[in-house]
Short mmCIF file of C-alpha atoms and ligand atoms in Angstrom, two decimals:
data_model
loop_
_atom_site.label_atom_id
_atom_site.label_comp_id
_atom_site.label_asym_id
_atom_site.label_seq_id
_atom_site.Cartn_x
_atom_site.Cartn_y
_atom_site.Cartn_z
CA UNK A 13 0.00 0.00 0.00
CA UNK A 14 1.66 3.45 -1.11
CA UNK A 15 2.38 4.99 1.82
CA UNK A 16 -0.38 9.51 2.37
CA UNK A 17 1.82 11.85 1.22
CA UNK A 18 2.80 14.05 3.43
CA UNK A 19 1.81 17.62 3.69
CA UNK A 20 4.99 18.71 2.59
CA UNK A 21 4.82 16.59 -0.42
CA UNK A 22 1.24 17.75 -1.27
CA UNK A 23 2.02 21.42 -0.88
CA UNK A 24 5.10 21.17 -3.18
CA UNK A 25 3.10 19.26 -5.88
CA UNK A 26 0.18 21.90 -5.80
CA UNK A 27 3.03 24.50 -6.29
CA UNK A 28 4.42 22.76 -9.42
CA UNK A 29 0.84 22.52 -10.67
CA UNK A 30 0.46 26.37 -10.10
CA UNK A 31 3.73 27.30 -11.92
CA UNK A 32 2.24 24.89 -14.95
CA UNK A 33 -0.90 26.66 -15.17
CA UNK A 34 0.65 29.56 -15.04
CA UNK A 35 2.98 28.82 -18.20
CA UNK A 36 0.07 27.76 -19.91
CA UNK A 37 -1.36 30.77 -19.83
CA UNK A 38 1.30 32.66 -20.86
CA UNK A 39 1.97 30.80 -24.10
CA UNK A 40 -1.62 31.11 -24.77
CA UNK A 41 -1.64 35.13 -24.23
CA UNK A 42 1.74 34.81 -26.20
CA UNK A 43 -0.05 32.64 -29.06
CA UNK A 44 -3.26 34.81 -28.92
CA UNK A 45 -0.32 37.59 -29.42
CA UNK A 46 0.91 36.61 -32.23
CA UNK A 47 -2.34 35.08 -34.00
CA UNK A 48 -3.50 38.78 -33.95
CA UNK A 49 -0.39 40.00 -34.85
CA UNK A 50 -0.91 37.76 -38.45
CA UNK A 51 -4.52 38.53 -38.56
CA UNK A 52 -3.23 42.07 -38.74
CA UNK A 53 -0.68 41.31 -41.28
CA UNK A 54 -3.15 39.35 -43.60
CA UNK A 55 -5.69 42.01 -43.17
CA UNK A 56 -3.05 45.19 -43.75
CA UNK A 57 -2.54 43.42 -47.48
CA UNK A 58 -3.84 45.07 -49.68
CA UNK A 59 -3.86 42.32 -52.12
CA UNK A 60 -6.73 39.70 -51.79
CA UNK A 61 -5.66 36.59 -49.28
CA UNK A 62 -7.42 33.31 -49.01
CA UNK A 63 -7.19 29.94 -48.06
CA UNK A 64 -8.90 26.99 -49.98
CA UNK A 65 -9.17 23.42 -48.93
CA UNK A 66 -8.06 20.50 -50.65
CA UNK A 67 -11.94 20.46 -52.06
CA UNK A 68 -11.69 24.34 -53.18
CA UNK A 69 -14.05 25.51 -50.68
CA UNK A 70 -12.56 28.96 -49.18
CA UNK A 71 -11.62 28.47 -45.77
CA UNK A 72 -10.43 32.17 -44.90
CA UNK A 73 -10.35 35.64 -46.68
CA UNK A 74 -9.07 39.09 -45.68
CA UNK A 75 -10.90 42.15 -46.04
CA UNK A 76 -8.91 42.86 -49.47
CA UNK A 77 -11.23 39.93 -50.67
CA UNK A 78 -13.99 41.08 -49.02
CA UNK A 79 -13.51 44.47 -51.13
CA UNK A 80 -13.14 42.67 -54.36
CA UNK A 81 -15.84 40.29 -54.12
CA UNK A 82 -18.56 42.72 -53.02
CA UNK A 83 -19.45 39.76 -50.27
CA UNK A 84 -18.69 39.37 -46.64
CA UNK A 85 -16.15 36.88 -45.15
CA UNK A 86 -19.02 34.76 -43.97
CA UNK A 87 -20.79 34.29 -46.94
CA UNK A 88 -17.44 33.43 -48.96
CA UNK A 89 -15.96 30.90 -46.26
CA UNK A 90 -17.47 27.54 -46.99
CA UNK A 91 -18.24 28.37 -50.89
CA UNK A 92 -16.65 27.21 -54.37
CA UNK A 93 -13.20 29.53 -54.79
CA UNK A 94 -13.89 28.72 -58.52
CA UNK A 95 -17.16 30.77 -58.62
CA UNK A 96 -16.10 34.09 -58.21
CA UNK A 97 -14.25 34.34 -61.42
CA UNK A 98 -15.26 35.53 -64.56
CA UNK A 99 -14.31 32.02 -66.01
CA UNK A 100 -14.08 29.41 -63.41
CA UNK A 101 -12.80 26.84 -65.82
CA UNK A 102 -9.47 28.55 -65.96
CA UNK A 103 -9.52 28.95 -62.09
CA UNK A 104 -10.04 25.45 -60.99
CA UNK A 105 -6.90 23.94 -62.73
CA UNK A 106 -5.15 27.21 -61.84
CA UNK A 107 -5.39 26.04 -57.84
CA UNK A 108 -5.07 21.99 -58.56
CA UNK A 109 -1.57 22.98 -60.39
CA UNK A 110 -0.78 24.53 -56.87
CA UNK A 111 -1.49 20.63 -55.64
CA UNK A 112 0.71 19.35 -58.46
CA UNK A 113 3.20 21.74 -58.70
CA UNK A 114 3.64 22.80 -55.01
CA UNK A 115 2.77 26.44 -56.03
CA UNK A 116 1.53 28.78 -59.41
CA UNK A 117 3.44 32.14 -60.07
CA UNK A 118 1.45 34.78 -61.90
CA UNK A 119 -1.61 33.04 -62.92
CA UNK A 120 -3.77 35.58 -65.00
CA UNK A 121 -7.31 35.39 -63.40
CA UNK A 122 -10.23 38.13 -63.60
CA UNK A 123 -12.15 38.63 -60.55
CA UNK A 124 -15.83 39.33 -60.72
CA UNK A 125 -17.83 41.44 -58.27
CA UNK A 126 -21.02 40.90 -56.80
CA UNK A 127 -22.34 44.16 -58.20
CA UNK A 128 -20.74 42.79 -62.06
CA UNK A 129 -17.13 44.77 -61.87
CA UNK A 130 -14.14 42.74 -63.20
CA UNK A 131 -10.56 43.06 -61.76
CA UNK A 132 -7.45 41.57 -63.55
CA UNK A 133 -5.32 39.89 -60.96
CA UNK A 134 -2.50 37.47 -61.31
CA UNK A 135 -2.10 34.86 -58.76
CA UNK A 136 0.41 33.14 -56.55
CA UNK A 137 -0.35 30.35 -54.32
CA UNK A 138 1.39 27.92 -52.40
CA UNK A 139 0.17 24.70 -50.36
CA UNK A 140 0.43 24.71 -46.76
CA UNK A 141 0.68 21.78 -44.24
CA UNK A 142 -0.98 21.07 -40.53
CA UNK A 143 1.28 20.26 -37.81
CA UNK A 144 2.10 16.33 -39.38
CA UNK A 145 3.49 17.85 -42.57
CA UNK A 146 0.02 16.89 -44.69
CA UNK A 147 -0.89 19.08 -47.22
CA UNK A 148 -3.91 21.21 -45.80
CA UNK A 149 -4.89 23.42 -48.52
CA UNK A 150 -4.01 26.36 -50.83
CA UNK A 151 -2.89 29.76 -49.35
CA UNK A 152 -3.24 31.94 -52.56
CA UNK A 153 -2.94 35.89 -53.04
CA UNK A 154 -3.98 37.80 -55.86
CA UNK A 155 -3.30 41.31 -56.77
CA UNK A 156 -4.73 43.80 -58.65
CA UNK A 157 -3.11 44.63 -62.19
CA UNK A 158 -5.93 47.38 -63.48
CA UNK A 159 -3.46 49.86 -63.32
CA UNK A 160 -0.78 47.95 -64.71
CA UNK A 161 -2.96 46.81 -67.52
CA UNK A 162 -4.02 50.39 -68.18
CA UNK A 163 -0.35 51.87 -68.58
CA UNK A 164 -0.06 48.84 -70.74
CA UNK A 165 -2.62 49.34 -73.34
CA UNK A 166 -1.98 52.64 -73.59
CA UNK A 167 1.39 51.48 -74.49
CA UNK A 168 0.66 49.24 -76.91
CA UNK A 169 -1.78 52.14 -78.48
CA UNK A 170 1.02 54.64 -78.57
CA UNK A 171 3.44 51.35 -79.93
CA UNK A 172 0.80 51.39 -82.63
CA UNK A 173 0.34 55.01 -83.36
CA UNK A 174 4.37 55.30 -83.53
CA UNK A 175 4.21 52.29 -86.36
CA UNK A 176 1.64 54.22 -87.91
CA UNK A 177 3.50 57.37 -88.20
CA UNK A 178 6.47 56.04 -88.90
CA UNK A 179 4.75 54.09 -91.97
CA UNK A 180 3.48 57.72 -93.05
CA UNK A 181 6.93 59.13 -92.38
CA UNK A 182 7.87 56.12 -94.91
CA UNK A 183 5.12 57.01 -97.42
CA UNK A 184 6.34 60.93 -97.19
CA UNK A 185 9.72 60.25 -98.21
CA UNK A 186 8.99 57.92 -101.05
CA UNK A 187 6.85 60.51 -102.47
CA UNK A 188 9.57 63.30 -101.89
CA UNK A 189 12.31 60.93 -103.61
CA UNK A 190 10.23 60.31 -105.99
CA UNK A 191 9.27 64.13 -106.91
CA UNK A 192 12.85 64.67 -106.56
CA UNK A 193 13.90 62.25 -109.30
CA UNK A 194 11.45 63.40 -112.12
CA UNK A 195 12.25 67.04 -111.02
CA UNK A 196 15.57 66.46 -111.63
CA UNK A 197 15.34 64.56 -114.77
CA UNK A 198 13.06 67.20 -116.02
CA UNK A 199 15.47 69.40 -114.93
CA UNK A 200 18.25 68.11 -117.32
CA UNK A 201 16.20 68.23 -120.70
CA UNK A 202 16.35 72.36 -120.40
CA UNK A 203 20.28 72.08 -119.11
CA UNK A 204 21.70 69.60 -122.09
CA UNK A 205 19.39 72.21 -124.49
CA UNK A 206 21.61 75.11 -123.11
CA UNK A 207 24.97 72.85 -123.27
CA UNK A 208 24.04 72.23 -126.91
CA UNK A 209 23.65 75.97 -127.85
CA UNK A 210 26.47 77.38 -126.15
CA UNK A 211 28.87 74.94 -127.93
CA UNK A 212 26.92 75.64 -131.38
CA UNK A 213 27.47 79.82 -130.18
CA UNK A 214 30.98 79.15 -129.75
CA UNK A 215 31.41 77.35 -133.23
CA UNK A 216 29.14 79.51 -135.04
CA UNK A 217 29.82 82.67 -133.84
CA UNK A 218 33.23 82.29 -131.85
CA UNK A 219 35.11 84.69 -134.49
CA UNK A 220 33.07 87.24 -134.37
CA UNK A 221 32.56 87.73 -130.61
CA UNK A 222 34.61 89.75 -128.32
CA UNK A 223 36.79 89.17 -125.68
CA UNK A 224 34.00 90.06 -123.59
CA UNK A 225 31.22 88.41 -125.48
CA UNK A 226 33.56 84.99 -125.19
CA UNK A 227 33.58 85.67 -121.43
CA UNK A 228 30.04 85.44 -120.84
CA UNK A 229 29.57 82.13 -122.88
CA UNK A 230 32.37 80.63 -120.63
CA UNK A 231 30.14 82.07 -117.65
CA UNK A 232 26.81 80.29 -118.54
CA UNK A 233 28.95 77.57 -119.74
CA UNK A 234 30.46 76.98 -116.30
CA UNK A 235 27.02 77.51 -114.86
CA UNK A 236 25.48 75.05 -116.62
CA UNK A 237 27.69 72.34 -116.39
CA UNK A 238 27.78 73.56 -112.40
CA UNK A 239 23.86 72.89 -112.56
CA UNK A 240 24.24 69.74 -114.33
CA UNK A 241 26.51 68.62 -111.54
CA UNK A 242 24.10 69.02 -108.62
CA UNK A 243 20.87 67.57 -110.75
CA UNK A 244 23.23 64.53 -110.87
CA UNK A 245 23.91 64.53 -107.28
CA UNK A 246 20.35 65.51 -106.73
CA UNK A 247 19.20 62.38 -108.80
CA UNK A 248 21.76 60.51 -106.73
CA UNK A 249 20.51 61.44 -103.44
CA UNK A 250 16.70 60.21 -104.22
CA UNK A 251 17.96 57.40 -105.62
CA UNK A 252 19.24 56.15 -102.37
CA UNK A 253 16.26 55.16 -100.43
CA UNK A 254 14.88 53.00 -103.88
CA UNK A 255 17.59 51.16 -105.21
CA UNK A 256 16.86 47.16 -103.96
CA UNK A 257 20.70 46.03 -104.26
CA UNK A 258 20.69 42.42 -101.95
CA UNK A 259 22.79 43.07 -99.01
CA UNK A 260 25.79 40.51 -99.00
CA UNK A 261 29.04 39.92 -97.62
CA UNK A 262 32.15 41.29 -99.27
CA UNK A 263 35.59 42.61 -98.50
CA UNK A 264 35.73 46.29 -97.15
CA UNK A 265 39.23 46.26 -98.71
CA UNK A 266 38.21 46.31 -102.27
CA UNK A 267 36.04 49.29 -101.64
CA UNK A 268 38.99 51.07 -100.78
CA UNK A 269 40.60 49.92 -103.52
CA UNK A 270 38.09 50.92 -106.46
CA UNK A 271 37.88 54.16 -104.84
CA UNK A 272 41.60 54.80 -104.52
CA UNK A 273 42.04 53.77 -108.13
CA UNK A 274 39.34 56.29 -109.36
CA UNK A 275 40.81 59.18 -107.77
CA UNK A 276 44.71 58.07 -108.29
CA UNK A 277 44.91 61.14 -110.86
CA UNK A 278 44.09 63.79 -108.66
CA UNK A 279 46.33 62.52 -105.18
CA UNK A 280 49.29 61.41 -107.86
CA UNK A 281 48.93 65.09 -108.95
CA UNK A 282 49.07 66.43 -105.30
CA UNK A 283 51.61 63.91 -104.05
CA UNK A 284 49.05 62.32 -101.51
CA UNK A 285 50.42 59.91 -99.12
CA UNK A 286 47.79 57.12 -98.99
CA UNK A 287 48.16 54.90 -96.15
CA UNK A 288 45.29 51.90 -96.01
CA UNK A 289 45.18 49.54 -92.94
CA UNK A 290 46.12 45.90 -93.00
CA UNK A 291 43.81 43.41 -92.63
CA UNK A 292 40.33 44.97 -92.97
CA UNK A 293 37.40 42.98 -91.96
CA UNK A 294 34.55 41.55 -94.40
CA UNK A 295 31.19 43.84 -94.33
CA UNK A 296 27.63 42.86 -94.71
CA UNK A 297 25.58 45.49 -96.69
CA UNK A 298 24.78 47.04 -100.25
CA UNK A 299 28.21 46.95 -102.02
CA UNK A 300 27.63 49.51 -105.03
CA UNK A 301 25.96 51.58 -102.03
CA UNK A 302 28.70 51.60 -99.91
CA UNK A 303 31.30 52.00 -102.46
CA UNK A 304 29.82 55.09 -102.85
CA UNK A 305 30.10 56.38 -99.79
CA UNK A 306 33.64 55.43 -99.33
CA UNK A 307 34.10 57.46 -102.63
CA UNK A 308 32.61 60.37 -101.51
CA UNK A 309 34.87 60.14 -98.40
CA UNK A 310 38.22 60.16 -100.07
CA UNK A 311 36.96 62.34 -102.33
CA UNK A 312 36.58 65.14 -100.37
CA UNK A 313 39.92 63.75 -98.26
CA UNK A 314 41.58 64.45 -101.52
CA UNK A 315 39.92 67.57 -101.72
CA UNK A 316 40.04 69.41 -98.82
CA UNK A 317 43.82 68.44 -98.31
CA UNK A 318 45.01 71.98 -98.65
CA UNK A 319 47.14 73.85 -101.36
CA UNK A 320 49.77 74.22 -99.29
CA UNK A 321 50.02 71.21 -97.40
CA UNK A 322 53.77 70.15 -97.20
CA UNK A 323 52.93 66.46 -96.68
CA UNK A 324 49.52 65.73 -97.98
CA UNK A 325 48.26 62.44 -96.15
CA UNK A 326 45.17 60.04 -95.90
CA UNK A 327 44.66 57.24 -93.74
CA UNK A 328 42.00 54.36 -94.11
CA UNK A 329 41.36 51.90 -91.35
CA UNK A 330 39.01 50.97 -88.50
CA UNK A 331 39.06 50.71 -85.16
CA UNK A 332 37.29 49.39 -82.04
CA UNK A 333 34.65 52.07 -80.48
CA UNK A 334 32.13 51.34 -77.79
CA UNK A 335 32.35 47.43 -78.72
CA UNK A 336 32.24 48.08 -82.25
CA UNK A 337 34.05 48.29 -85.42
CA UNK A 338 34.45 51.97 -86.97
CA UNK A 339 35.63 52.64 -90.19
CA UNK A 340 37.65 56.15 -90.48
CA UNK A 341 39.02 57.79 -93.09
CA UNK A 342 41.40 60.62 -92.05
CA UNK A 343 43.23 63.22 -94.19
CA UNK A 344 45.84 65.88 -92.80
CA UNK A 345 43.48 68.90 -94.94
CA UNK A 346 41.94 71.82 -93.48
CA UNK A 347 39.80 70.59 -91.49
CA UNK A 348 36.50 71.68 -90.32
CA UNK A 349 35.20 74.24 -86.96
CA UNK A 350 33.60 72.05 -84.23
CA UNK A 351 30.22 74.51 -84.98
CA UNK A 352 29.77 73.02 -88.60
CA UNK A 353 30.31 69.42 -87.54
CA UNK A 354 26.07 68.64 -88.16
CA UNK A 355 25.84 71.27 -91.16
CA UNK A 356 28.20 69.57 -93.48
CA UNK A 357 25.68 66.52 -93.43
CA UNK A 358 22.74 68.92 -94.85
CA UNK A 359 22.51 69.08 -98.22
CA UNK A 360 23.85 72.05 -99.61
CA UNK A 361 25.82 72.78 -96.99
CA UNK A 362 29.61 74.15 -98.15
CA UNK A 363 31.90 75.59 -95.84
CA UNK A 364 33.77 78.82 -97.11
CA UNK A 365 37.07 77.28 -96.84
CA UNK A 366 35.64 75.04 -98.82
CA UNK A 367 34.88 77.05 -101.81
CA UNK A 368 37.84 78.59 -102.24
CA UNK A 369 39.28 75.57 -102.55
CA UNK A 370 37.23 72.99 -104.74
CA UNK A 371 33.82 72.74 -106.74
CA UNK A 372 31.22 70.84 -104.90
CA UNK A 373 27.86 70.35 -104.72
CA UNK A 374 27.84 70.15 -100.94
CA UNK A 375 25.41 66.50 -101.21
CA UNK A 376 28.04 64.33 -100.78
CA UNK A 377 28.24 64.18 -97.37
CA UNK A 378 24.44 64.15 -97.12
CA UNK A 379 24.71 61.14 -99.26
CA UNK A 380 27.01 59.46 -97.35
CA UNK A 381 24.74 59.74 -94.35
CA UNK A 382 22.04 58.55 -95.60
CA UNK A 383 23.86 55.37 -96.97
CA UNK A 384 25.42 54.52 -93.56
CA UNK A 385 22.17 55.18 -91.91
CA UNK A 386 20.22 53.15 -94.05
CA UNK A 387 22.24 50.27 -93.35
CA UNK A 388 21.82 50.48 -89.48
CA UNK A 389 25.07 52.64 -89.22
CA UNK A 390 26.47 55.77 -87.48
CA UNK A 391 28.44 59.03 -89.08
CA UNK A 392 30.29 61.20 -87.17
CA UNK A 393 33.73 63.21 -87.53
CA UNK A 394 36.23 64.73 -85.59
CA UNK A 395 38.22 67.93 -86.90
CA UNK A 396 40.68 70.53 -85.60
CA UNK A 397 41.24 73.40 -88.36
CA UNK A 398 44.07 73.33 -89.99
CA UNK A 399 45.00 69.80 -88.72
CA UNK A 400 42.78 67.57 -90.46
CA UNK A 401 39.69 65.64 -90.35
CA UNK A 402 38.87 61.90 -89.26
CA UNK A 403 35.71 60.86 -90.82
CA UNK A 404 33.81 57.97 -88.95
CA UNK A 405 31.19 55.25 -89.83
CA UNK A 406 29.82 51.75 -88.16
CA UNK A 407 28.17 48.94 -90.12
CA UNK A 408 25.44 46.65 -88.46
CA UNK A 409 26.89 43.38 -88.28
CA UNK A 410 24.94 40.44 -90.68
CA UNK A 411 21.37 39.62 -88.63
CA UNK A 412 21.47 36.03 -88.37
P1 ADP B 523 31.04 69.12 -101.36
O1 ADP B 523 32.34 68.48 -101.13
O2 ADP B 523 30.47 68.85 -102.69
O3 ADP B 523 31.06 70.58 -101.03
P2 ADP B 523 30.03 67.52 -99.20
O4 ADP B 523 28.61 67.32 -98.78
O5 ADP B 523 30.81 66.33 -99.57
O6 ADP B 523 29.95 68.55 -100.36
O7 ADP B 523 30.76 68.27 -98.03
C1 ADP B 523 30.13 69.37 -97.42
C2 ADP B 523 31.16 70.33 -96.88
O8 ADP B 523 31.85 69.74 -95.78
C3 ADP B 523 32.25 70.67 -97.86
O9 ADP B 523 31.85 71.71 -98.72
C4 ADP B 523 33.38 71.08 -96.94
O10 ADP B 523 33.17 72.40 -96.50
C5 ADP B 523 33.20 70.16 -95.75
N1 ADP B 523 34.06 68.96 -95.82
C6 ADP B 523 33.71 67.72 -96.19
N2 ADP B 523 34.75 66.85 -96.09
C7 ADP B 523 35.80 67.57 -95.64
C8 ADP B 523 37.17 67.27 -95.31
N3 ADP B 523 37.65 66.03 -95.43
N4 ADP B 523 37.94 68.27 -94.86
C9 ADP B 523 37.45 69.52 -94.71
N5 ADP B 523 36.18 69.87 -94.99
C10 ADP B 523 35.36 68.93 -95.46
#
């Protein structure tokens, strides 16, 4: 028989049940703590939050839900989550991938309101576990992408209105080339007419005119063929945009080389140094295109070299700039004023330096632009006066 315990005993015992019940109800004040501390958490989203069963019936919502529903927690706890979509075909497998997959990221969903409004949300959801590590249900949130959707359509409508205008832009221009060319050719019927009688004045009539008389015709001679120059280079330019050369592969050496051997008559005659890189790479683009810019290049190299330059020099190469290859041809010449480095691309545009010094048309470097820029390239120069000039130009590499 166990033997009373003694009063001792019985006090100490009712002391260690005290201090238990006392623990107890600390952790529960502690737990009650922190359940309203996550009730506050869920409830300060401001994205929708709710639990689903394994069956899809809601088990929980925040206030954020009750807000986008239009219906109060107790009326949504207990029914279908699928129902309160505007297609509840594409929300059911949307929460059974959770099940299969663990979780969904970003699942496009519209939400429909009691009184008929639809939100766009996307949703992620997770599974969650009870205390023996079973799955328990779905713990999904879904936020609100009106806003996001709005700044995105408008967008896409200015993405569409750019396309448009840039398709007019496209339109424009043809036209304008276009008018250009038949101007121009129209243009040369009246000038070979005034060629054709100035040579006929000078045979007919060239020994009975006067000194003076002789100077004129060599005035509206000059003029003419002058004119005849820039209708050519006018022709030129418009031709630019239409010509339907296939781009291809080719060696950027050789149009160096046709160029160089064009103009070999007027450097030979000025003593021009010519100094072309080794080793030049392969280019993808319109070869009779860019031959023609390269000419233009060295021609005005040639050029604007300078009467009175004591060693007359022009350099060809390319080099590496901001990850890509730029072409540069550089002559020793006059050079150009930092103020005039965007004029000289506008057609027209001569410098007075210039003038002096050659005939020109001042297109060519308007040509060359539009060449370079057509095939995804970039132009740009750098120039001290009396110094020289450095001409530069990328080239989009072949799209594969
Ligand atoms: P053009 O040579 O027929 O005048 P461009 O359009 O080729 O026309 O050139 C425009 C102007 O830019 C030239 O008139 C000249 O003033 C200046 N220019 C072009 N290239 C050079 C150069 N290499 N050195 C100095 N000036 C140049």
């Amino acid at each position: 028989m166990a033997n009373k315990p003694t009063y001792e005993e019985l006090e100490q015992k009712i002391k260690v049940l005290e201090q238990e019940a006392l623990e107890r109800k600390k952790a529960e004040a502690a737990l009650r703590e922190l359940q309203r501390y996550t009730r506050g958490l869920v409830e300060a989203s401001p994205d929708s939050l709710v639990t689903i069963s394994s069956e899809g019936k809601i088990t929980d919502v925040n206030r954020a839900t009750e807000l986008i529903t239009g219906y109060p927690g107790d009326k949504l706890i207990g029914t279908d989550f699928s129902d309160y979509f505007t297609d509840p075909q594409k929300a059911r497998p949307g929460y059974l991938k959770v099940f299969s997959e663990d979780h969904v990221r970003d699942y496009p969903l519209e939400i429909r309101h009691r009184n008929g409004k639809v939100t766009s949300v996307l949703y992620n959801a997770s599974v969650y576990h009870d205390l023996k590590g079973d799955v328990a249900g779905v713990f999904a949130a879904a936020r609100d992408i009106t806003d996001l959707k709005k700044i995105e359509d408008a967008l896409r409508e200015n993405e569409n209105r750019l396309e448009e205008l840039l398709a007019e832009i496209a339109a424009k221009n043809a036209e304008l080339e276009s008018f250009v060319y038949s101007v121009s050719h129209d243009l040369k019927a009246p000038i070979v007419t005034i060629d054709g009688f100035i040579g006929a004045l000078e045979e007919d009539f060239g020994d009975i005119l006067s000194e003076e008389g002789k100077k004129h015709i060599m005035y509206i001679s000059n003029a003419a063929q002058k004119m005849e120059l820039l209708i050519n280079d006018l022709i030129e330019l418009s031709r630019i945009g239409r010509l339907t050369e296939i781009k291809r592969e080719f060696p950027f050496a050789r149009l160096v080389q046709d160029a160089l051997k064009a103009l070999q008559p007027q450097a030979g005659a000025r003593g021009i140094a010519v100094n072309v890189q080794d080793n030049l790479p392969i280019v993808y683009g319109r070869r009779k295109r860019l031959g023609q810019a390269v000419d233009n290049l060295l021609a005005n190299a040639v050029k604007y070299i300078g009467k009175d330059n004591p060693n007359p020099r022009i350099d060809i190469g390319v080099q590496e700039h901001n990850g890509q290859k730029a072409f540069f041809v550089h002559d020793n010449g006059i050079g150009i004023p930092e103020k005039y480095f965007d004029r000289i691309f506008q057609t027209f545009e001569r410098l007075p330096s210039a003038k002096q010094l050659a005939e020109g048309t001042g297109i060519g470097l308007r040509i060359v632009k539009q060449i370079i820029e057509n095939h995804g390239g970039k132009i740009w120069l750098t120039s001290e006066p009396g110094k020289g000039s450095t001409f530069y130009f990328t080239l989009k590499d072949k799209e594969d």
